[in-house]
Amino acid sequence: MNYKQAGVDISRAEDALARIRDRVRATKRPEVIGDIGAFGGLFRLTGSDTVLVATTDGVGTKLELARLLDRHEGVGTDLVHHCVNDALAMGAEPLFFLDYFSTSRLDPEIFARVVGAMADACRAQGCALLGGETAEMPGMYAPGSYDLAGFLVGGVARDRIFDPVAVREGDVLIGLPSAGLHTNGYSLARAIVDRVAAREEREARAMLEAPRPELRGGSLGDALLATHRCYLDDVRLLRTAAAVRSIAHLTGGGWEGNLPRALPAGLGAVVKRESWIVPPVFRLLVDWGGVPDTEAFATWNMGIGLVVVVAAGDERPALRALPDAIRIGTVEPARPDGSRVRWA
Amino acid sequence: MNYKQAGVDISRAEDALARIRDRVRATKRPEVIGDIGAFGGLFRLTGSDTVLVATTDGVGTKLELARLLDRHEGVGTDLVHHCVNDALAMGAEPLFFLDYFSTSRLDPEIFARVVGAMADACRAQGCALLGGETAEMPGMYAPGSYDLAGFLVGGVARDRIFDPVAVREGDVLIGLPSAGLHTNGYSLARAIVDRVAAREEREARAMLEAPRPELRGGSLGDALLATHRCYLDDVRLLRTAAAVRSIAHLTGGGWEGNLPRALPAGLGAVVKRESWIVPPVFRLLVDWGGVPDTEAFATWNMGIGLVVVVAAGDERPALRALPDAIRIGTVEPARPDGSRVRWA
């Protein structure tokens, strides 16, 4: 089974973006730094040394899983952490956050659980929840469904922005473990669960709630709803110990879709797959869905949520600063076929 | 017919917000100025004289109308203008914009029409389209439906922020005409059209596309899809001629929901309803739907999209600066019953 069969076709999104790229570029103002495709947009405020980093994200169909299991708190936190990490990938500290909550018929109790958790996550990360929009759109969503978008602005001193052009051949890739799927690849995960449930003539909900020995007695629902890990404190610590050259946040598009965003043109990454243990939730999904490895690594983070690039000489201090960090590979010239991630 | 019968209950949104208000307040950082409820959130960047104004909006079920009539361009522009006006209501100039586009199955052509128009609108208003998120969520939306959220950050010098506390009794309300419903009250408008279509045994689409003498030969579809007017140039001009004290952008919640946001506690507005001609599209909807006046003015802008408060002495220069501006009322003490808009 693959992501496309589950209804998500990344090439459609690429096609869509290609059609408007020039019109988006035409909106560029002199304060805008860099081009489309980074983890956050950069805007240098006139008369200030601070560069603003803006990013927007959703939670995808993890929302549907939260609804099915009546566990809504996590998705609010997920959204904040996703945005914080994206801004972090540019070197920024979070400043403020806004949310968009949209549904057919507003249920104040569900809303309060989702957005309340979002507020708590903002507070925990020192980020102001500066505004939001609550939209009630009869007929747009299935009963009980809602959509969620987050928008975060962070700030970074100009000379502290991470820029992939600083990356050199021989640099080291440091991986930080993920807590699970984070907020990507849920349509495939859900399609796999639904198919197995249908085959076994069970309810998807029962499948998700059953304790499983492969998951150390936890349920698949627990594993899938694990909160998107926030790497803010890790990266802060790391920067006191080593010079971070660039960061990739492994989200939609998995490894091939995100790791190259932290590398300059002409360079690629060689990643040693045995350097970390793929967590059981991914192995279970791969197994149940018969998902090819290439597909799994292009859809899910497979156990590493953030990749930090440092100079070879900074590897040791980096690993010492972060107890659960792992050396996962190095930077090498890109291959002639254009692929930028080589597995070793 | 009323908004609640059409499936939108503003009291549910108020209830929802009340439940999380304290948790949102707890996220406040020292840079945040003011409290919840303004048209934009204010964030003063350390070391800069510029205050950032952040706002988020959606287009509501105007999206469904655009889909029904296969006219997608306008909603992208609507979203940008809505956000620009909200930031403007705080005194800010637009800096950058991000969008969130979410659907079950991405149609690159529709996406390009919507987001392309959004990019063009950003360019026209001098605003950078700094980023966006495109979400494909199988099963979340009805086929062909999509949702749209916009996030805008504007900037304003601290001493140029509009602040309702500057408003005095006797100040004058200047109204600027709207282009139609802008982006609010579409669920009620659509419910009215559907009901009349059902009664007359016609397709809603045919009803929307028929030329109508009441609309000077235009169709109801044209009138309903008219682009949200952007007031950026008007307010710029106005500020060169007069001192603007505060601004209300008449969006969701209509008059009673928005005009008080531009007034300090203890003051209300007296508005002379005959000072402008309610455009035919509103009269037609009120007529078809049997919508009580109170309901109409609490749902739609009824022909005035922006209300600017100026000192009495600034009325003349303000009206001279903007040829289509109208004096619509004055500021008076709030009434004992708590209502803040009195019709005269």
mmCIF file of N, CA and C in Angstrom, chain B residues 195-314:
data_model
loop_
_atom_site.group_PDB
_atom_site.id
_atom_site.type_symbol
_atom_site.label_atom_id
_atom_site.label_comp_id
_atom_site.label_asym_id
_atom_site.label_seq_id
_atom_site.Cartn_x
_atom_site.Cartn_y
_atom_site.Cartn_z
ATOM 1 N N ARG B 195 -33.967 28.006 -0.162
ATOM 2 C CA ARG B 195 -35.375 27.880 0.193
ATOM 3 C C ARG B 195 -36.266 28.389 -0.925
ATOM 4 N N VAL B 196 -35.894 29.540 -1.487
ATOM 5 C CA VAL B 196 -36.698 30.087 -2.587
ATOM 6 C C VAL B 196 -36.622 29.158 -3.799
ATOM 7 N N ALA B 197 -35.423 28.629 -4.053
ATOM 8 C CA ALA B 197 -35.262 27.707 -5.184
ATOM 9 C C ALA B 197 -36.149 26.478 -4.989
ATOM 10 N N ALA B 198 -36.177 25.943 -3.787
ATOM 11 C CA ALA B 198 -37.002 24.764 -3.508
ATOM 12 C C ALA B 198 -38.479 25.091 -3.716
ATOM 13 N N ARG B 199 -38.892 26.274 -3.225
ATOM 14 C CA ARG B 199 -40.295 26.668 -3.353
ATOM 15 C C ARG B 199 -40.694 26.823 -4.811
ATOM 16 N N GLU B 200 -39.777 27.381 -5.588
ATOM 17 C CA GLU B 200 -40.090 27.613 -7.010
ATOM 18 C C GLU B 200 -39.709 26.417 -7.873
ATOM 19 N N GLU B 201 -39.243 25.363 -7.233
ATOM 20 C CA GLU B 201 -38.811 24.154 -7.940
ATOM 21 C C GLU B 201 -37.791 24.455 -9.031
ATOM 22 N N ARG B 202 -36.805 25.261 -8.670
ATOM 23 C CA ARG B 202 -35.722 25.566 -9.600
ATOM 24 C C ARG B 202 -34.390 25.178 -8.957
ATOM 25 N N GLU B 203 -33.360 25.060 -9.793
ATOM 26 C CA GLU B 203 -32.014 24.818 -9.282
ATOM 27 C C GLU B 203 -31.475 26.106 -8.664
ATOM 28 N N ALA B 204 -30.762 25.986 -7.542
ATOM 29 C CA ALA B 204 -30.163 27.170 -6.922
ATOM 30 C C ALA B 204 -29.237 27.875 -7.914
ATOM 31 N N ARG B 205 -28.508 27.080 -8.690
ATOM 32 C CA ARG B 205 -27.568 27.683 -9.630
ATOM 33 C C ARG B 205 -28.290 28.562 -10.653
ATOM 34 N N ALA B 206 -29.418 28.064 -11.172
ATOM 35 C CA ALA B 206 -30.183 28.842 -12.153
ATOM 36 C C ALA B 206 -30.701 30.137 -11.524
ATOM 37 N N MET B 207 -31.162 30.031 -10.283
ATOM 38 C CA MET B 207 -31.632 31.216 -9.549
ATOM 39 C C MET B 207 -30.519 32.257 -9.423
ATOM 40 N N LEU B 208 -29.320 31.749 -9.165
ATOM 41 C CA LEU B 208 -28.183 32.644 -8.936
ATOM 42 C C LEU B 208 -27.687 33.281 -10.223
ATOM 43 N N GLU B 209 -27.935 32.614 -11.345
ATOM 44 C CA GLU B 209 -27.386 33.115 -12.604
ATOM 45 C C GLU B 209 -28.379 33.944 -13.411
ATOM 46 N N ALA B 210 -29.639 33.952 -12.986
ATOM 47 C CA ALA B 210 -30.654 34.700 -13.755
ATOM 48 C C ALA B 210 -30.449 36.213 -13.607
ATOM 49 N N PRO B 211 -30.533 36.967 -14.712
ATOM 50 C CA PRO B 211 -30.460 38.429 -14.600
ATOM 51 C C PRO B 211 -31.698 38.931 -13.865
ATOM 52 N N ARG B 212 -31.523 39.952 -13.031
ATOM 53 C CA ARG B 212 -32.647 40.435 -12.224
ATOM 54 C C ARG B 212 -32.762 41.951 -12.341
ATOM 55 N N PRO B 213 -33.962 42.405 -12.640
ATOM 56 C CA PRO B 213 -34.157 43.856 -12.734
ATOM 57 C C PRO B 213 -33.812 44.572 -11.424
ATOM 58 N N GLU B 214 -34.135 43.926 -10.256
ATOM 59 C CA GLU B 214 -33.819 44.572 -8.962
ATOM 60 C C GLU B 214 -32.323 44.807 -8.811
ATOM 61 N N LEU B 215 -31.526 43.988 -9.514
ATOM 62 C CA LEU B 215 -30.065 44.136 -9.424
ATOM 63 C C LEU B 215 -29.541 44.806 -10.695
ATOM 64 N N ARG B 216 -30.346 45.653 -11.271
ATOM 65 C CA ARG B 216 -29.997 46.394 -12.502
ATOM 66 C C ARG B 216 -29.554 45.449 -13.611
ATOM 67 N N GLY B 217 -30.222 44.324 -13.708
ATOM 68 C CA GLY B 217 -29.931 43.388 -14.790
ATOM 69 C C GLY B 217 -28.813 42.406 -14.478
ATOM 70 N N GLY B 218 -28.128 42.631 -13.353
ATOM 71 C CA GLY B 218 -27.083 41.678 -12.943
ATOM 72 C C GLY B 218 -27.724 40.465 -12.276
ATOM 73 N N SER B 219 -26.931 39.440 -12.035
ATOM 74 C CA SER B 219 -27.468 38.256 -11.364
ATOM 75 C C SER B 219 -27.177 38.324 -9.869
ATOM 76 N N LEU B 220 -27.904 37.517 -9.109
ATOM 77 C CA LEU B 220 -27.660 37.440 -7.672
ATOM 78 C C LEU B 220 -26.279 36.831 -7.412
ATOM 79 N N GLY B 221 -25.887 35.881 -8.273
ATOM 80 C CA GLY B 221 -24.552 35.286 -8.160
ATOM 81 C C GLY B 221 -23.462 36.352 -8.269
ATOM 82 N N ASP B 222 -23.600 37.239 -9.262
ATOM 83 C CA ASP B 222 -22.636 38.346 -9.414
ATOM 84 C C ASP B 222 -22.580 39.178 -8.133
ATOM 85 N N ALA B 223 -23.762 39.531 -7.662
ATOM 86 C CA ALA B 223 -23.825 40.416 -6.493
ATOM 87 C C ALA B 223 -23.217 39.738 -5.269
ATOM 88 N N LEU B 224 -23.495 38.435 -5.105
ATOM 89 C CA LEU B 224 -22.990 37.733 -3.917
ATOM 90 C C LEU B 224 -21.487 37.470 -4.001
ATOM 91 N N LEU B 225 -20.983 37.320 -5.224
ATOM 92 C CA LEU B 225 -19.551 37.048 -5.350
ATOM 93 C C LEU B 225 -18.713 38.314 -5.524
ATOM 94 N N ALA B 226 -19.339 39.479 -5.465
ATOM 95 C CA ALA B 226 -18.576 40.731 -5.575
ATOM 96 C C ALA B 226 -17.416 40.705 -4.582
ATOM 97 N N THR B 227 -16.280 41.182 -5.019
ATOM 98 C CA THR B 227 -15.063 41.098 -4.206
ATOM 99 C C THR B 227 -15.123 42.002 -2.975
ATOM 100 N N HIS B 228 -14.672 41.438 -1.864
ATOM 101 C CA HIS B 228 -14.516 42.188 -0.612
ATOM 102 C C HIS B 228 -13.684 43.436 -0.921
ATOM 103 N N ARG B 229 -14.225 44.588 -0.636
ATOM 104 C CA ARG B 229 -13.490 45.819 -0.953
ATOM 105 C C ARG B 229 -12.303 46.008 -0.011
ATOM 106 N N CYS B 230 -11.198 46.423 -0.570
ATOM 107 C CA CYS B 230 -10.001 46.718 0.229
ATOM 108 C C CYS B 230 -9.967 48.215 0.499
ATOM 109 N N TYR B 231 -9.842 48.597 1.758
ATOM 110 C CA TYR B 231 -9.909 50.016 2.125
ATOM 111 C C TYR B 231 -8.532 50.634 2.389
ATOM 112 N N LEU B 232 -7.487 49.944 1.977
ATOM 113 C CA LEU B 232 -6.131 50.413 2.286
ATOM 114 C C LEU B 232 -5.860 51.810 1.717
ATOM 115 N N ASP B 233 -6.135 51.997 0.435
ATOM 116 C CA ASP B 233 -5.868 53.307 -0.178
ATOM 117 C C ASP B 233 -6.751 54.393 0.430
ATOM 118 N N ASP B 234 -7.998 54.047 0.726
ATOM 119 C CA ASP B 234 -8.911 55.025 1.323
ATOM 120 C C ASP B 234 -8.372 55.518 2.663
ATOM 121 N N VAL B 235 -7.943 54.568 3.491
ATOM 122 C CA VAL B 235 -7.496 54.959 4.827
ATOM 123 C C VAL B 235 -6.176 55.724 4.747
ATOM 124 N N ARG B 236 -5.318 55.328 3.814
ATOM 125 C CA ARG B 236 -4.074 56.099 3.619
ATOM 126 C C ARG B 236 -4.397 57.557 3.293
ATOM 127 N N LEU B 237 -5.298 57.732 2.349
ATOM 128 C CA LEU B 237 -5.710 59.076 1.934
ATOM 129 C C LEU B 237 -6.310 59.843 3.109
ATOM 130 N N LEU B 238 -7.205 59.152 3.800
ATOM 131 C CA LEU B 238 -7.897 59.767 4.924
ATOM 132 C C LEU B 238 -6.918 60.278 5.974
ATOM 133 N N ARG B 239 -5.872 59.481 6.234
ATOM 134 C CA ARG B 239 -4.913 59.860 7.277
ATOM 135 C C ARG B 239 -4.105 61.102 6.891
ATOM 136 N N THR B 240 -4.004 61.378 5.602
ATOM 137 C CA THR B 240 -3.293 62.601 5.215
ATOM 138 C C THR B 240 -4.191 63.819 5.442
ATOM 139 N N ALA B 241 -5.520 63.591 5.492
ATOM 140 C CA ALA B 241 -6.458 64.713 5.588
ATOM 141 C C ALA B 241 -6.992 64.936 7.000
ATOM 142 N N ALA B 242 -7.054 63.859 7.791
ATOM 143 C CA ALA B 242 -7.710 63.965 9.097
ATOM 144 C C ALA B 242 -7.063 63.003 10.083
ATOM 145 N N ALA B 243 -7.322 63.232 11.380
ATOM 146 C CA ALA B 243 -6.808 62.316 12.403
ATOM 147 C C ALA B 243 -7.854 61.222 12.630
ATOM 148 N N VAL B 244 -7.500 60.007 12.242
ATOM 149 C CA VAL B 244 -8.411 58.881 12.451
ATOM 150 C C VAL B 244 -8.300 58.451 13.907
ATOM 151 N N ARG B 245 -9.430 58.330 14.594
ATOM 152 C CA ARG B 245 -9.375 57.903 16.004
ATOM 153 C C ARG B 245 -9.478 56.391 16.145
ATOM 154 N N SER B 246 -10.392 55.786 15.399
ATOM 155 C CA SER B 246 -10.468 54.327 15.408
ATOM 156 C C SER B 246 -11.269 53.878 14.198
ATOM 157 N N ILE B 247 -11.223 52.588 13.949
ATOM 158 C CA ILE B 247 -11.879 52.020 12.768
ATOM 159 C C ILE B 247 -12.554 50.710 13.151
ATOM 160 N N ALA B 248 -13.758 50.503 12.605
ATOM 161 C CA ALA B 248 -14.414 49.199 12.711
ATOM 162 C C ALA B 248 -14.572 48.615 11.312
ATOM 163 N N HIS B 249 -14.130 47.370 11.167
ATOM 164 C CA HIS B 249 -14.316 46.642 9.911
ATOM 165 C C HIS B 249 -15.566 45.782 10.114
ATOM 166 N N LEU B 250 -16.616 46.035 9.358
ATOM 167 C CA LEU B 250 -17.895 45.351 9.600
ATOM 168 C C LEU B 250 -17.893 43.968 8.956
ATOM 169 N N THR B 251 -17.540 42.966 9.760
ATOM 170 C CA THR B 251 -17.454 41.595 9.241
ATOM 171 C C THR B 251 -18.422 40.706 10.025
ATOM 172 N N GLY B 252 -17.999 39.497 10.405
ATOM 173 C CA GLY B 252 -18.892 38.583 11.117
ATOM 174 C C GLY B 252 -19.489 39.206 12.370
ATOM 175 N N GLY B 253 -20.817 39.162 12.465
ATOM 176 C CA GLY B 253 -21.475 39.790 13.603
ATOM 177 C C GLY B 253 -22.075 41.136 13.241
ATOM 178 N N GLY B 254 -21.813 41.580 12.004
ATOM 179 C CA GLY B 254 -22.434 42.808 11.497
ATOM 180 C C GLY B 254 -22.126 44.022 12.347
ATOM 181 N N TRP B 255 -23.121 44.886 12.496
ATOM 182 C CA TRP B 255 -22.945 46.170 13.168
ATOM 183 C C TRP B 255 -22.714 46.029 14.663
ATOM 184 N N GLU B 256 -23.623 45.345 15.323
ATOM 185 C CA GLU B 256 -23.521 45.210 16.786
ATOM 186 C C GLU B 256 -22.274 44.405 17.163
ATOM 187 N N GLY B 257 -21.847 43.517 16.263
ATOM 188 C CA GLY B 257 -20.680 42.680 16.536
ATOM 189 C C GLY B 257 -19.351 43.395 16.315
ATOM 190 N N ASN B 258 -19.349 44.470 15.567
ATOM 191 C CA ASN B 258 -18.067 45.084 15.216
ATOM 192 C C ASN B 258 -17.904 46.555 15.587
ATOM 193 N N LEU B 259 -18.966 47.341 15.446
ATOM 194 C CA LEU B 259 -18.825 48.772 15.725
ATOM 195 C C LEU B 259 -18.348 49.032 17.165
ATOM 196 N N PRO B 260 -18.879 48.298 18.161
ATOM 197 C CA PRO B 260 -18.407 48.514 19.539
ATOM 198 C C PRO B 260 -16.909 48.245 19.715
ATOM 199 N N ARG B 261 -16.312 47.430 18.839
ATOM 200 C CA ARG B 261 -14.886 47.134 18.947
ATOM 201 C C ARG B 261 -14.031 48.378 18.690
ATOM 202 N N ALA B 262 -14.634 49.405 18.049
ATOM 203 C CA ALA B 262 -13.905 50.647 17.769
ATOM 204 C C ALA B 262 -14.220 51.728 18.799
ATOM 205 N N LEU B 263 -14.956 51.355 19.856
ATOM 206 C CA LEU B 263 -15.380 52.347 20.857
ATOM 207 C C LEU B 263 -14.883 51.935 22.239
ATOM 208 N N PRO B 264 -14.582 52.925 23.083
ATOM 209 C CA PRO B 264 -14.162 52.568 24.443
ATOM 210 C C PRO B 264 -15.379 52.178 25.285
ATOM 211 N N ALA B 265 -15.127 51.498 26.387
ATOM 212 C CA ALA B 265 -16.205 51.143 27.310
ATOM 213 C C ALA B 265 -16.943 52.413 27.711
ATOM 214 N N GLY B 266 -18.240 52.331 27.810
ATOM 215 C CA GLY B 266 -19.027 53.488 28.243
ATOM 216 C C GLY B 266 -19.546 54.332 27.097
ATOM 217 N N LEU B 267 -19.021 54.117 25.894
ATOM 218 C CA LEU B 267 -19.537 54.873 24.755
ATOM 219 C C LEU B 267 -20.204 53.933 23.754
ATOM 220 N N GLY B 268 -21.200 54.494 23.055
ATOM 221 C CA GLY B 268 -21.919 53.754 22.025
ATOM 222 C C GLY B 268 -22.015 54.600 20.769
ATOM 223 N N ALA B 269 -22.713 54.073 19.773
ATOM 224 C CA ALA B 269 -22.851 54.807 18.520
ATOM 225 C C ALA B 269 -24.328 55.008 18.220
ATOM 226 N N VAL B 270 -24.660 56.173 17.721
ATOM 227 C CA VAL B 270 -26.004 56.348 17.172
ATOM 228 C C VAL B 270 -25.834 56.466 15.655
ATOM 229 N N VAL B 271 -26.502 55.581 14.939
ATOM 230 C CA VAL B 271 -26.321 55.506 13.486
ATOM 231 C C VAL B 271 -27.637 55.828 12.799
ATOM 232 N N LYS B 272 -27.565 56.740 11.851
ATOM 233 C CA LYS B 272 -28.756 57.159 11.120
ATOM 234 C C LYS B 272 -28.902 56.258 9.905
ATOM 235 N N ARG B 273 -29.893 55.421 9.932
ATOM 236 C CA ARG B 273 -30.009 54.399 8.908
ATOM 237 C C ARG B 273 -30.333 54.964 7.526
ATOM 238 N N GLU B 274 -30.917 56.163 7.524
ATOM 239 C CA GLU B 274 -31.262 56.736 6.219
ATOM 240 C C GLU B 274 -30.088 57.463 5.577
ATOM 241 N N SER B 275 -28.948 57.477 6.266
ATOM 242 C CA SER B 275 -27.829 58.246 5.699
ATOM 243 C C SER B 275 -27.213 57.574 4.470
ATOM 244 N N TRP B 276 -27.486 56.304 4.281
ATOM 245 C CA TRP B 276 -27.018 55.642 3.040
ATOM 246 C C TRP B 276 -28.121 54.741 2.500
ATOM 247 N N ILE B 277 -28.022 54.416 1.253
ATOM 248 C CA ILE B 277 -29.017 53.542 0.622
ATOM 249 C C ILE B 277 -28.540 52.098 0.712
ATOM 250 N N VAL B 278 -29.340 51.264 1.365
ATOM 251 C CA VAL B 278 -28.985 49.848 1.466
ATOM 252 C C VAL B 278 -28.996 49.259 0.052
ATOM 253 N N PRO B 279 -27.886 48.657 -0.381
ATOM 254 C CA PRO B 279 -27.801 48.147 -1.755
ATOM 255 C C PRO B 279 -28.852 47.066 -2.031
ATOM 256 N N PRO B 280 -29.260 46.966 -3.288
ATOM 257 C CA PRO B 280 -30.349 46.051 -3.665
ATOM 258 C C PRO B 280 -30.113 44.594 -3.269
ATOM 259 N N VAL B 281 -28.869 44.112 -3.265
ATOM 260 C CA VAL B 281 -28.650 42.702 -2.934
ATOM 261 C C VAL B 281 -29.124 42.404 -1.505
ATOM 262 N N PHE B 282 -28.903 43.336 -0.587
ATOM 263 C CA PHE B 282 -29.363 43.128 0.791
ATOM 264 C C PHE B 282 -30.886 43.197 0.859
ATOM 265 N N ARG B 283 -31.474 44.147 0.131
ATOM 266 C CA ARG B 283 -32.939 44.285 0.161
ATOM 267 C C ARG B 283 -33.585 43.021 -0.387
ATOM 268 N N LEU B 284 -32.995 42.475 -1.453
ATOM 269 C CA LEU B 284 -33.524 41.251 -2.049
ATOM 270 C C LEU B 284 -33.451 40.081 -1.065
ATOM 271 N N LEU B 285 -32.314 39.936 -0.378
ATOM 272 C CA LEU B 285 -32.163 38.833 0.582
ATOM 273 C C LEU B 285 -33.131 38.989 1.758
ATOM 274 N N VAL B 286 -33.239 40.216 2.266
ATOM 275 C CA VAL B 286 -34.153 40.500 3.378
ATOM 276 C C VAL B 286 -35.581 40.149 2.969
ATOM 277 N N ASP B 287 -35.926 40.523 1.767
ATOM 278 C CA ASP B 287 -37.257 40.315 1.219
ATOM 279 C C ASP B 287 -37.543 38.825 1.012
ATOM 280 N N TRP B 288 -36.681 38.138 0.295
ATOM 281 C CA TRP B 288 -36.861 36.706 0.040
ATOM 282 C C TRP B 288 -36.894 35.893 1.326
ATOM 283 N N GLY B 289 -36.039 36.270 2.255
ATOM 284 C CA GLY B 289 -35.898 35.460 3.467
ATOM 285 C C GLY B 289 -36.813 35.900 4.593
ATOM 286 N N GLY B 290 -37.512 37.013 4.412
ATOM 287 C CA GLY B 290 -38.288 37.559 5.522
ATOM 288 C C GLY B 290 -37.382 37.780 6.725
ATOM 289 N N VAL B 291 -36.197 38.308 6.481
ATOM 290 C CA VAL B 291 -35.215 38.490 7.560
ATOM 291 C C VAL B 291 -35.546 39.770 8.322
ATOM 292 N N PRO B 292 -35.749 39.676 9.643
ATOM 293 C CA PRO B 292 -36.006 40.901 10.415
ATOM 294 C C PRO B 292 -34.810 41.851 10.304
ATOM 295 N N ASP B 293 -35.083 43.127 10.354
ATOM 296 C CA ASP B 293 -34.032 44.134 10.252
ATOM 297 C C ASP B 293 -32.903 43.930 11.265
ATOM 298 N N THR B 294 -33.288 43.666 12.509
ATOM 299 C CA THR B 294 -32.276 43.460 13.560
ATOM 300 C C THR B 294 -31.313 42.353 13.149
ATOM 301 N N GLU B 295 -31.893 41.277 12.622
ATOM 302 C CA GLU B 295 -31.091 40.132 12.212
ATOM 303 C C GLU B 295 -30.196 40.502 11.032
ATOM 304 N N ALA B 296 -30.752 41.221 10.072
ATOM 305 C CA ALA B 296 -29.984 41.603 8.880
ATOM 306 C C ALA B 296 -28.766 42.437 9.270
ATOM 307 N N PHE B 297 -28.981 43.414 10.166
ATOM 308 C CA PHE B 297 -27.874 44.298 10.564
ATOM 309 C C PHE B 297 -26.890 43.612 11.526
ATOM 310 N N ALA B 298 -27.308 42.485 12.113
ATOM 311 C CA ALA B 298 -26.404 41.751 12.999
ATOM 312 C C ALA B 298 -25.650 40.656 12.231
ATOM 313 N N THR B 299 -25.971 40.501 10.931
ATOM 314 C CA THR B 299 -25.348 39.442 10.131
ATOM 315 C C THR B 299 -24.538 40.032 8.983
ATOM 316 N N TRP B 300 -25.136 41.023 8.311
ATOM 317 C CA TRP B 300 -24.507 41.603 7.119
ATOM 318 C C TRP B 300 -24.075 43.044 7.384
ATOM 319 N N ASN B 301 -23.218 43.564 6.511
ATOM 320 C CA ASN B 301 -22.788 44.953 6.675
ATOM 321 C C ASN B 301 -23.823 45.942 6.138
ATOM 322 N N MET B 302 -24.766 45.460 5.351
ATOM 323 C CA MET B 302 -25.893 46.252 4.830
ATOM 324 C C MET B 302 -25.457 47.471 4.000
ATOM 325 N N GLY B 303 -24.265 47.405 3.444
ATOM 326 C CA GLY B 303 -23.852 48.456 2.515
ATOM 327 C C GLY B 303 -22.701 49.325 2.985
ATOM 328 N N ILE B 304 -22.329 49.187 4.261
ATOM 329 C CA ILE B 304 -21.182 49.940 4.795
ATOM 330 C C ILE B 304 -20.137 48.926 5.259
ATOM 331 N N GLY B 305 -18.943 48.958 4.679
ATOM 332 C CA GLY B 305 -17.938 47.956 4.999
ATOM 333 C C GLY B 305 -16.965 48.378 6.082
ATOM 334 N N LEU B 306 -16.768 49.691 6.204
ATOM 335 C CA LEU B 306 -15.786 50.202 7.167
ATOM 336 C C LEU B 306 -16.347 51.463 7.796
ATOM 337 N N VAL B 307 -16.210 51.564 9.109
ATOM 338 C CA VAL B 307 -16.632 52.782 9.804
ATOM 339 C C VAL B 307 -15.401 53.410 10.451
ATOM 340 N N VAL B 308 -15.174 54.678 10.130
ATOM 341 C CA VAL B 308 -14.022 55.398 10.657
ATOM 342 C C VAL B 308 -14.526 56.441 11.651
ATOM 343 N N VAL B 309 -13.910 56.496 12.824
ATOM 344 C CA VAL B 309 -14.297 57.489 13.819
ATOM 345 C C VAL B 309 -13.297 58.647 13.773
ATOM 346 N N VAL B 310 -13.822 59.863 13.597
ATOM 347 C CA VAL B 310 -12.960 61.060 13.606
ATOM 348 C C VAL B 310 -13.573 62.097 14.553
ATOM 349 N N ALA B 311 -12.740 63.058 14.983
ATOM 350 C CA ALA B 311 -13.260 64.161 15.792
ATOM 351 C C ALA B 311 -14.226 64.972 14.930
ATOM 352 N N ALA B 312 -15.197 65.606 15.587
ATOM 353 C CA ALA B 312 -16.200 66.379 14.841
ATOM 354 C C ALA B 312 -15.535 67.380 13.892
ATOM 355 N N GLY B 313 -14.451 68.001 14.354
ATOM 356 C CA GLY B 313 -13.770 68.992 13.530
ATOM 357 C C GLY B 313 -13.095 68.401 12.303
ATOM 358 N N ASP B 314 -12.913 67.085 12.304
ATOM 359 C CA ASP B 314 -12.260 66.431 11.159
ATOM 360 C C ASP B 314 -13.266 65.873 10.150
#
